[in-house]
GROMACS .gro file of N, CA and C in nm:
model
  213
    1MET      N    1   0.039  -0.885  -0.805
    1MET     CA    2   0.045  -0.749  -0.755
    1MET      C    3   0.072  -0.752  -0.605
    2ILE      N    4   0.159  -0.665  -0.561
    2ILE     CA    5   0.188  -0.654  -0.418
    2ILE      C    6   0.125  -0.526  -0.367
    3ALA      N    7   0.062  -0.534  -0.252
    3ALA     CA    8   0.000  -0.416  -0.193
    3ALA      C    9   0.052  -0.398  -0.051
    4PHE      N   10   0.041  -0.278  -0.001
    4PHE     CA   11   0.090  -0.247   0.132
    4PHE      C   12  -0.019  -0.178   0.212
    5ILE      N   13  -0.037  -0.220   0.336
    5ILE     CA   14  -0.134  -0.154   0.422
    5ILE      C   15  -0.061  -0.049   0.504
    6ILE      N   16  -0.098   0.077   0.484
    6ILE     CA   17  -0.035   0.187   0.556
    6ILE      C   18  -0.146   0.270   0.620
    7ASP      N   19  -0.147   0.272   0.753
    7ASP     CA   20  -0.250   0.347   0.826
    7ASP      C   21  -0.391   0.313   0.777
    8HIS      N   22  -0.418   0.187   0.763
    8HIS     CA   23  -0.551   0.136   0.730
    8HIS      C   24  -0.592   0.159   0.585
    9TYR      N   25  -0.500   0.197   0.500
    9TYR     CA   26  -0.528   0.202   0.357
    9TYR      C   27  -0.436   0.103   0.288
   10ILE      N   28  -0.480   0.051   0.177
   10ILE     CA   29  -0.399  -0.044   0.101
   10ILE      C   30  -0.352   0.023  -0.026
   11PHE      N   31  -0.221   0.034  -0.042
   11PHE     CA   32  -0.162   0.098  -0.158
   11PHE      C   33  -0.099  -0.009  -0.246
   12THR      N   34  -0.128  -0.008  -0.375
   12THR     CA   35  -0.058  -0.099  -0.464
   12THR      C   36   0.081  -0.042  -0.491
   13ARG      N   37   0.167  -0.126  -0.544
   13ARG     CA   38   0.304  -0.083  -0.575
   13ARG      C   39   0.303   0.039  -0.667
   14SER      N   40   0.217   0.040  -0.768
   14SER     CA   41   0.215   0.153  -0.862
   14SER      C   42   0.168   0.281  -0.795
   15ALA      N   43   0.078   0.270  -0.698
   15ALA     CA   44   0.033   0.388  -0.626
   15ALA      C   45   0.146   0.447  -0.543
   16ILE      N   46   0.224   0.361  -0.479
   16ILE     CA   47   0.336   0.409  -0.398
   16ILE      C   48   0.442   0.473  -0.487
   17GLN      N   49   0.469   0.412  -0.603
   17GLN     CA   50   0.568   0.470  -0.694
   17GLN      C   51   0.526   0.608  -0.741
   18SER      N   52   0.398   0.626  -0.773
   18SER     CA   53   0.354   0.757  -0.821
   18SER      C   54   0.355   0.860  -0.709
   19LEU      N   55   0.328   0.818  -0.586
   19LEU     CA   56   0.337   0.910  -0.473
   19LEU      C   57   0.480   0.959  -0.455
   20LEU      N   58   0.577   0.870  -0.474
   20LEU     CA   59   0.717   0.907  -0.455
   20LEU      C   60   0.768   0.994  -0.569
   21THR      N   61   0.719   0.973  -0.691
   21THR     CA   62   0.774   1.046  -0.805
   21THR      C   63   0.711   1.182  -0.825
   22ASP      N   64   0.579   1.191  -0.818
   22ASP     CA   65   0.518   1.321  -0.848
   22ASP      C   66   0.408   1.361  -0.751
   23GLY      N   67   0.391   1.287  -0.645
   23GLY     CA   68   0.292   1.324  -0.545
   23GLY      C   69   0.149   1.287  -0.581
   24GLY      N   70   0.129   1.237  -0.703
   24GLY     CA   71  -0.005   1.195  -0.744
   24GLY      C   72  -0.020   1.045  -0.728
   25VAL      N   73  -0.141   0.998  -0.744
   25VAL     CA   74  -0.165   0.855  -0.730
   25VAL      C   75  -0.224   0.802  -0.859
   26ARG      N   76  -0.147   0.719  -0.930
   26ARG     CA   77  -0.197   0.657  -1.052
   26ARG      C   78  -0.229   0.509  -1.030
   27GLY      N   79  -0.189   0.457  -0.917
   27GLY     CA   80  -0.220   0.317  -0.887
   27GLY      C   81  -0.351   0.306  -0.811
   28SER      N   82  -0.369   0.194  -0.746
   28SER     CA   83  -0.495   0.170  -0.676
   28SER      C   84  -0.478   0.187  -0.526
   29ILE      N   85  -0.578   0.249  -0.465
   29ILE     CA   86  -0.583   0.259  -0.320
   29ILE      C   87  -0.718   0.206  -0.275
   30PHE      N   88  -0.716   0.115  -0.180
   30PHE     CA   89  -0.839   0.060  -0.127
   30PHE      C   90  -0.840   0.081   0.023
   31THR      N   91  -0.956   0.106   0.081
   31THR     CA   92  -0.965   0.102   0.227
   31THR      C   93  -0.983  -0.043   0.267
   32LEU      N   94  -0.959  -0.071   0.395
   32LEU     CA   95  -0.978  -0.208   0.441
   32LEU      C   96  -1.123  -0.252   0.422
   33ASN      N   97  -1.217  -0.158   0.439
   33ASN     CA   98  -1.358  -0.191   0.419
   33ASN      C   99  -1.385  -0.231   0.275
   34ASP      N  100  -1.319  -0.164   0.180
   34ASP     CA  101  -1.335  -0.200   0.038
   34ASP      C  102  -1.296  -0.345   0.016
   35VAL      N  103  -1.183  -0.384   0.076
   35VAL     CA  104  -1.133  -0.519   0.054
   35VAL      C  105  -1.223  -0.622   0.121
   36LEU      N  106  -1.275  -0.588   0.239
   36LEU     CA  107  -1.365  -0.681   0.306
   36LEU      C  108  -1.494  -0.699   0.227
   37LYS      N  109  -1.542  -0.591   0.166
   37LYS     CA  110  -1.664  -0.600   0.086
   37LYS      C  111  -1.638  -0.673  -0.045
   38LEU      N  112  -1.522  -0.648  -0.105
   38LEU     CA  113  -1.489  -0.709  -0.233
   38LEU      C  114  -1.389  -0.821  -0.211
   39ASP      N  115  -1.438  -0.935  -0.166
   39ASP     CA  116  -1.352  -1.046  -0.128
   39ASP      C  117  -1.262  -1.090  -0.242
   40ILE      N  118  -1.306  -1.068  -0.366
   40ILE     CA  119  -1.228  -1.110  -0.482
   40ILE      C  120  -1.093  -1.038  -0.487
   41LEU      N  121  -1.087  -0.916  -0.434
   41LEU     CA  122  -0.961  -0.841  -0.433
   41LEU      C  123  -0.855  -0.915  -0.353
   42CYS      N  124  -0.895  -0.973  -0.242
   42CYS     CA  125  -0.798  -1.040  -0.155
   42CYS      C  126  -0.738  -1.162  -0.224
   43HIS      N  127  -0.815  -1.228  -0.306
   43HIS     CA  128  -0.771  -1.355  -0.361
   43HIS      C  129  -0.711  -1.344  -0.501
   44ARG      N  130  -0.757  -1.249  -0.579
   44ARG     CA  131  -0.712  -1.244  -0.718
   44ARG      C  132  -0.627  -1.123  -0.750
   45ILE      N  133  -0.664  -1.008  -0.696
   45ILE     CA  134  -0.591  -0.886  -0.732
   45ILE      C  135  -0.477  -0.859  -0.635
   46ILE      N  136  -0.500  -0.885  -0.507
   46ILE     CA  137  -0.398  -0.855  -0.405
   46ILE      C  138  -0.364  -0.983  -0.329
   47PRO      N  139  -0.287  -1.072  -0.388
   47PRO     CA  140  -0.256  -1.198  -0.320
   47PRO      C  141  -0.148  -1.187  -0.213
   48ASP      N  142  -0.066  -1.084  -0.222
   48ASP     CA  143   0.048  -1.072  -0.130
   48ASP      C  144   0.042  -0.936  -0.063
   49ILE      N  145   0.008  -0.934   0.066
   49ILE     CA  146  -0.008  -0.807   0.136
   49ILE      C  147   0.095  -0.795   0.247
   50VAL      N  148   0.161  -0.682   0.254
   50VAL     CA  149   0.257  -0.654   0.360
   50VAL      C  150   0.192  -0.553   0.455
   51ILE      N  151   0.190  -0.586   0.583
   51ILE     CA  152   0.127  -0.497   0.680
   51ILE      C  153   0.234  -0.413   0.748
   52ILE      N  154   0.213  -0.283   0.748
   52ILE     CA  155   0.307  -0.190   0.812
   52ILE      C  156   0.235  -0.126   0.929
   53SER      N  157   0.285  -0.145   1.048
   53SER     CA  158   0.218  -0.087   1.163
   53SER      C  159   0.240   0.063   1.167
   54GLN      N  160   0.146   0.134   1.225
   54GLN     CA  161   0.155   0.279   1.233
   54GLN      C  162   0.278   0.319   1.315
   55ARG      N  163   0.307   0.245   1.419
   55ARG     CA  164   0.422   0.277   1.503
   55ARG      C  165   0.552   0.269   1.422
   56TYR      N  166   0.565   0.166   1.338
   56TYR     CA  167   0.685   0.151   1.257
   56TYR      C  168   0.696   0.265   1.156
   57MET      N  169   0.586   0.303   1.096
   57MET     CA  170   0.588   0.411   0.998
   57MET      C  171   0.639   0.540   1.059
   58HIS      N  172   0.600   0.567   1.183
   58HIS     CA  173   0.640   0.693   1.244
   58HIS      C  174   0.778   0.687   1.310
   59SER      N  175   0.832   0.567   1.324
   59SER     CA  176   0.963   0.557   1.387
   59SER      C  177   1.076   0.566   1.286
   60LYS      N  178   1.044   0.558   1.158
   60LYS     CA  179   1.144   0.565   1.052
   60LYS      C  180   1.106   0.674   0.953
   61ASP      N  181   1.196   0.700   0.860
   61ASP     CA  182   1.165   0.796   0.754
   61ASP      C  183   1.068   0.732   0.655
   62ASP      N  184   0.951   0.793   0.638
   62ASP     CA  185   0.846   0.734   0.554
   62ASP      C  186   0.892   0.710   0.411
   63ASP      N  187   0.960   0.807   0.350
   63ASP     CA  188   1.005   0.790   0.212
   63ASP      C  189   1.102   0.674   0.199
   64TYR      N  190   1.190   0.659   0.297
   64TYR     CA  191   1.286   0.547   0.292
   64TYR      C  192   1.212   0.414   0.295
   65ILE      N  193   1.112   0.403   0.381
   65ILE     CA  194   1.036   0.278   0.392
   65ILE      C  195   0.965   0.248   0.261
   66LEU      N  196   0.900   0.348   0.202
   66LEU     CA  197   0.826   0.325   0.078
   66LEU      C  198   0.921   0.287  -0.035
   67LYS      N  199   1.035   0.354  -0.044
   67LYS     CA  200   1.132   0.321  -0.149
   67LYS      C  201   1.185   0.179  -0.131
   68THR      N  202   1.208   0.140  -0.007
   68THR     CA  203   1.258   0.005   0.020
   68THR      C  204   1.155  -0.099  -0.019
   69LEU      N  205   1.028  -0.071   0.007
   69LEU     CA  206   0.923  -0.167  -0.021
   69LEU      C  207   0.905  -0.193  -0.169
   70ILE      N  208   0.921  -0.090  -0.252
   70ILE     CA  209   0.893  -0.108  -0.394
   70ILE      C  210   1.013  -0.158  -0.472
   71GLU      N  211   1.128  -0.168  -0.409
   71GLU     CA  212   1.247  -0.216  -0.480
   71GLU      C  213   1.250  -0.367  -0.485
   0.00000   0.00000   0.00000
C-alpha cells in the first residue's frame, strides 16, 4: 500500500481516489500521531510513504498532484 502525507495527514491511495471521484473517503486516513502510536502501520501497512510539503501543494493545482500520485 502506498500512502501520502498531505498537510500532516496520511492518505492511502484508495482514500485519495475516493476524494477525487465523489468527494467521500472510503480509504484510510491516519494522522501522524496515529502512525507514531501504532508503529505496526509504518512497517506492515504503510511501507512506502511519499511526503508532500505544504508549500508544494499550494504552488500547484491540488487535483493535478493527487491524480498524478495515484497513477
